[in-house]
Tab-separated table of C-alpha atoms in Angstrom:
chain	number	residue	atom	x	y	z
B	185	UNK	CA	18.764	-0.145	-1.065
B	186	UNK	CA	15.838	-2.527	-1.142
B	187	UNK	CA	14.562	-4.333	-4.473
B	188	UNK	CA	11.206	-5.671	-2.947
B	189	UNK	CA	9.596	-6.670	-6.681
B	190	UNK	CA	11.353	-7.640	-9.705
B	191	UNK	CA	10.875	-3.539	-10.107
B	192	UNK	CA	10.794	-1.576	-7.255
B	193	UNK	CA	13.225	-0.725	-4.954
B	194	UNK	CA	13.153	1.281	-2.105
B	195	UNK	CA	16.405	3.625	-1.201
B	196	UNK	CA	16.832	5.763	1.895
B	197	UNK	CA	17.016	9.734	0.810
B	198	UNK	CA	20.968	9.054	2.482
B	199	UNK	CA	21.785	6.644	-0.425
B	200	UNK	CA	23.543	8.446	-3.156
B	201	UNK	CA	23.994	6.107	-5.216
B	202	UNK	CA	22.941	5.705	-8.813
B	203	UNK	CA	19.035	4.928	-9.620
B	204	UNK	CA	18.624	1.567	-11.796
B	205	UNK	CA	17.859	2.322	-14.836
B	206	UNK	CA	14.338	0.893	-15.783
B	207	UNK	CA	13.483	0.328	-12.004
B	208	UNK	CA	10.580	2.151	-9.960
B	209	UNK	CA	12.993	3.768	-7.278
B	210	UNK	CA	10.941	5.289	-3.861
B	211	UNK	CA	13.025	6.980	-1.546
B	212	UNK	CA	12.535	7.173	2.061
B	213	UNK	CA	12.918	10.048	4.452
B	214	UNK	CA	14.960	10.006	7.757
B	215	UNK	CA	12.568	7.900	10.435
B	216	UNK	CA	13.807	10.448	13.397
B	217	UNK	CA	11.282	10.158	16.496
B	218	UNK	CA	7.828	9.373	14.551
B	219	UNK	CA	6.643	6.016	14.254
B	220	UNK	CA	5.394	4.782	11.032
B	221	UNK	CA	4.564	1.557	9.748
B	222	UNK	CA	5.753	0.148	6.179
B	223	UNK	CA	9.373	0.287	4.975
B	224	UNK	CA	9.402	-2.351	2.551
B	225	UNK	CA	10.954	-5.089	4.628
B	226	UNK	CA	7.840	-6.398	5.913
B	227	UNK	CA	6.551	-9.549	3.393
B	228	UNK	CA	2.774	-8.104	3.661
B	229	UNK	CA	4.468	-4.632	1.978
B	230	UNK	CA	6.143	-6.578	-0.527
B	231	UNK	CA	3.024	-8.674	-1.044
B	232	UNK	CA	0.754	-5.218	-1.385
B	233	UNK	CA	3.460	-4.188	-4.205
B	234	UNK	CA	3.215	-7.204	-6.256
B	235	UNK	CA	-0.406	-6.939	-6.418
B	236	UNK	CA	-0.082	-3.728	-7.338
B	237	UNK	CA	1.812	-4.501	-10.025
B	238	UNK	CA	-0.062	-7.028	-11.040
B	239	UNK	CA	-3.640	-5.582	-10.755
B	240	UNK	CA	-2.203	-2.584	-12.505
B	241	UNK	CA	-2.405	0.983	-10.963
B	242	UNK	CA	-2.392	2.788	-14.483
B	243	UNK	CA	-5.477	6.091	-14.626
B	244	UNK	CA	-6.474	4.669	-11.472
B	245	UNK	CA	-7.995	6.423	-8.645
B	246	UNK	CA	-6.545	4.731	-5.601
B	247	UNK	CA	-6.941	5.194	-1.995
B	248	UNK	CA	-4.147	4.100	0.565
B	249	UNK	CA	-6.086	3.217	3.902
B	250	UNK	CA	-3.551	3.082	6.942
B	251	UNK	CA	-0.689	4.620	4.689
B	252	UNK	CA	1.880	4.245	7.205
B	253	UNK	CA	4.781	5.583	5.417
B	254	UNK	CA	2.915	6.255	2.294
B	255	UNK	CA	5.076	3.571	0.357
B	256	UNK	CA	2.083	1.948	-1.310
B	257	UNK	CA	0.667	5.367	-1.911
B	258	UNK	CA	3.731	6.592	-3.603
B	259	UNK	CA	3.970	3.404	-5.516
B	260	UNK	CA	0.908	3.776	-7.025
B	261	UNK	CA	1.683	7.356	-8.086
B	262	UNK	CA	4.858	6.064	-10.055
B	263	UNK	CA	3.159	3.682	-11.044
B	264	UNK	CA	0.566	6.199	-13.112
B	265	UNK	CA	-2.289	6.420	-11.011
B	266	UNK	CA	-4.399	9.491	-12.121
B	267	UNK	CA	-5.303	10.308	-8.701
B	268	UNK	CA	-3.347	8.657	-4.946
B	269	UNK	CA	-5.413	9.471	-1.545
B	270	UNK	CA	-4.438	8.190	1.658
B	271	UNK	CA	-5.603	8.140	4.919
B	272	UNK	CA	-3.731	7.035	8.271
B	273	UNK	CA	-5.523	7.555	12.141
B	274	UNK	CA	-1.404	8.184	12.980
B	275	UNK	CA	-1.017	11.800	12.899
B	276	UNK	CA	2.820	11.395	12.747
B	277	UNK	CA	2.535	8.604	9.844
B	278	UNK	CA	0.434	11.688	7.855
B	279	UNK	CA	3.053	14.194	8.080
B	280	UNK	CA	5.640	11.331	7.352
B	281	UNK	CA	3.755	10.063	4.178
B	282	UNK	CA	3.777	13.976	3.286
B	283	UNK	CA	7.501	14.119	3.331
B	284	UNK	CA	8.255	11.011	1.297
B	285	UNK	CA	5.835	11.554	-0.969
B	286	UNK	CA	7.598	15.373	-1.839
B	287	UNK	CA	10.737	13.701	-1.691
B	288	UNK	CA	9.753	11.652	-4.371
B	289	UNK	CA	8.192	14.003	-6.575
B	290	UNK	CA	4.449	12.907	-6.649
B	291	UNK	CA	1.204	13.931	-5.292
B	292	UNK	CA	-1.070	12.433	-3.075
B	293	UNK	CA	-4.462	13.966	-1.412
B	294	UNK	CA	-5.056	12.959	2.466
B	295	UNK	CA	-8.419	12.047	2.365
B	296	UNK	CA	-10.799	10.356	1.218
B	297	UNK	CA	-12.412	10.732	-2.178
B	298	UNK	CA	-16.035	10.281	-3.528
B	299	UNK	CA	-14.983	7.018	-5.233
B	300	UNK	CA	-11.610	4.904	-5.873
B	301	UNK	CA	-10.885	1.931	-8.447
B	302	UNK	CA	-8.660	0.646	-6.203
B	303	UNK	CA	-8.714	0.259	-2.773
B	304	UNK	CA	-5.146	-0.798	-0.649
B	305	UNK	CA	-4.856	-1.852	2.859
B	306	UNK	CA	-1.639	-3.384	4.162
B	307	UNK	CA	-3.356	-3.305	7.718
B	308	UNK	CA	-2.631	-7.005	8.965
B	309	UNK	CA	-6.392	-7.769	10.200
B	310	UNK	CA	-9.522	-7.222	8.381
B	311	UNK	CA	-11.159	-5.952	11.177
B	312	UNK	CA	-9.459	-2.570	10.570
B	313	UNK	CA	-11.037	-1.928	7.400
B	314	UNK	CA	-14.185	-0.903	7.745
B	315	UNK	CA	-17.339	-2.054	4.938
B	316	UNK	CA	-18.300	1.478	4.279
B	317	UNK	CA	-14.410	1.930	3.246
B	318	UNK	CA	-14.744	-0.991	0.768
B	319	UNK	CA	-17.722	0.737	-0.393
B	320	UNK	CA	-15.277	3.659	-1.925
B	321	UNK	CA	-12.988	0.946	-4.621
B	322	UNK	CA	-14.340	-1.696	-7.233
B	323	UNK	CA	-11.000	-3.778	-6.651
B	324	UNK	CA	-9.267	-4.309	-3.211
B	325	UNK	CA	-6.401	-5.318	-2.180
B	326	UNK	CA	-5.119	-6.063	1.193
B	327	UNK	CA	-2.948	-8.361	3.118
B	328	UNK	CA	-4.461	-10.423	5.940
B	329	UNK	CA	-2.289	-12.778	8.423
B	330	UNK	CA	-1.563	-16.449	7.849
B	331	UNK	CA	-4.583	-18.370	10.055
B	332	UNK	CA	-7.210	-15.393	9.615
B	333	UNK	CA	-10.321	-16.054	8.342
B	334	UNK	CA	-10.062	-14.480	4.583
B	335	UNK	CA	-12.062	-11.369	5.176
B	336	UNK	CA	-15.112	-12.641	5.588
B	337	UNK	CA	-17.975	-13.850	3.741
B	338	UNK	CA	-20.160	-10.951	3.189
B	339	UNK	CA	-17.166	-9.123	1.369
B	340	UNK	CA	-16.455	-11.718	-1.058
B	341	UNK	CA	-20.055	-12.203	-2.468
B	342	UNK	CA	-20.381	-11.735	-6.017
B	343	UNK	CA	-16.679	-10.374	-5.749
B	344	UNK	CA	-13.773	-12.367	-7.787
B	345	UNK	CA	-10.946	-13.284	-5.254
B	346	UNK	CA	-7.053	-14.001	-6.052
B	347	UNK	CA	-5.098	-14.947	-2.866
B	348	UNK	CA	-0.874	-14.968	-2.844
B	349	UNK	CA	0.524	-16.025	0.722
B	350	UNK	CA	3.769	-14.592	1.177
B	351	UNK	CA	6.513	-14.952	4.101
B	352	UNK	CA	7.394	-17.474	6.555
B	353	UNK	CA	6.696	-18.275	9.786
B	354	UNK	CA	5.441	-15.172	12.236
B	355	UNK	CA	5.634	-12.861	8.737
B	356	UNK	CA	3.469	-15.206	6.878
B	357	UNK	CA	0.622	-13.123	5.349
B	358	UNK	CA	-2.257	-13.637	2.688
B	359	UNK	CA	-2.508	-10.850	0.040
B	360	UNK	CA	-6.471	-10.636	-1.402
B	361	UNK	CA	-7.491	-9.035	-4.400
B	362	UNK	CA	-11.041	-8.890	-4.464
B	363	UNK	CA	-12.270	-7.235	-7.762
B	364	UNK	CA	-16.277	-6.052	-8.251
B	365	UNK	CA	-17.506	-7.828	-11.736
């Protein structure tokens, strides 16, 4: 069991053991041979979650770009999201996302839709996300590394920006929230 905010913790679908009461719990499925990014001990997928939290995902439509394990996805979900897509170029981090997010009860669409409030990408370099992407969410959030130019100038015009650097060292990442007025 991992408490990664002040209320969410993530729990492998092994542990047994009692839920917190009060506390956003996502379980995990077995890894087993796929490889997947985004278990919750990395500081850039606790950073993503305490944005989250604090941008609020409530009767949002939210799309999860490189969803890795579908954590943030999921998240959002619990979190009361009125609609959770996610897209991942990993065909083995799609079917994984698909599994955790059954085990845990919610739904998410792989895709893309027509339009998204919010917009998360736990990617680790801006280059990844694309403009016409950004183009989908009024508010975005995203974690960049420590040392990386902050995503670039044309992104952030007439955009409000809120930075948070988490981690230390090697793990030391930037989490943006850049909101449309």
């Amino acid at each position: 069991m991992l408490q990664v905010t002040d209320n969410i913790i993530i729990k492998g679908s092994w542990d047994d053991s009692p839920d917190p009461p009060g506390l956003l719990v996502i379980r995990l499925a077995p890894i087993d041979h796929r490889f997947v990014y985004g278990f919750g001990w990395n500081p850039s997928t606790q950073g993503m979650l305490q944005a989250m939290e604090r941008v609020g995902m409530q009767d949002k439509v939210v799309l999860d770009v490189g969803t890795g394990t579908g954590i943030l996805a999921i998240a959002a979900a619990k979190m009361g999201a009125k609609k959770v897509y996610a897209v991942d170029r990993e065909k083995d981090a799609l079917s994984y996302a698909q599994e955790v997010a059954k085990l845990n009860g919610v739904e998410i669409e792989f895709g893309y839709p027509d339009h998204a409030d919010v917009l998360l990408a736990n990617l680790g370099d801006p280059a990844f996300i694309e403009q016409q992407e950004f183009q989908f969410a009024d508010t975005l959030i995203m974690t960049i590394p420590e040392g990386a130019d902050a995503v670039g100038r044309a992104l952030m015009d007439g955009l409000t920006v809120h930075t948070d650097t988490i981690g230390e060292g090697e793990q030391r990442f930037t989490v943006v929230t850049l909101r449309r007025p």
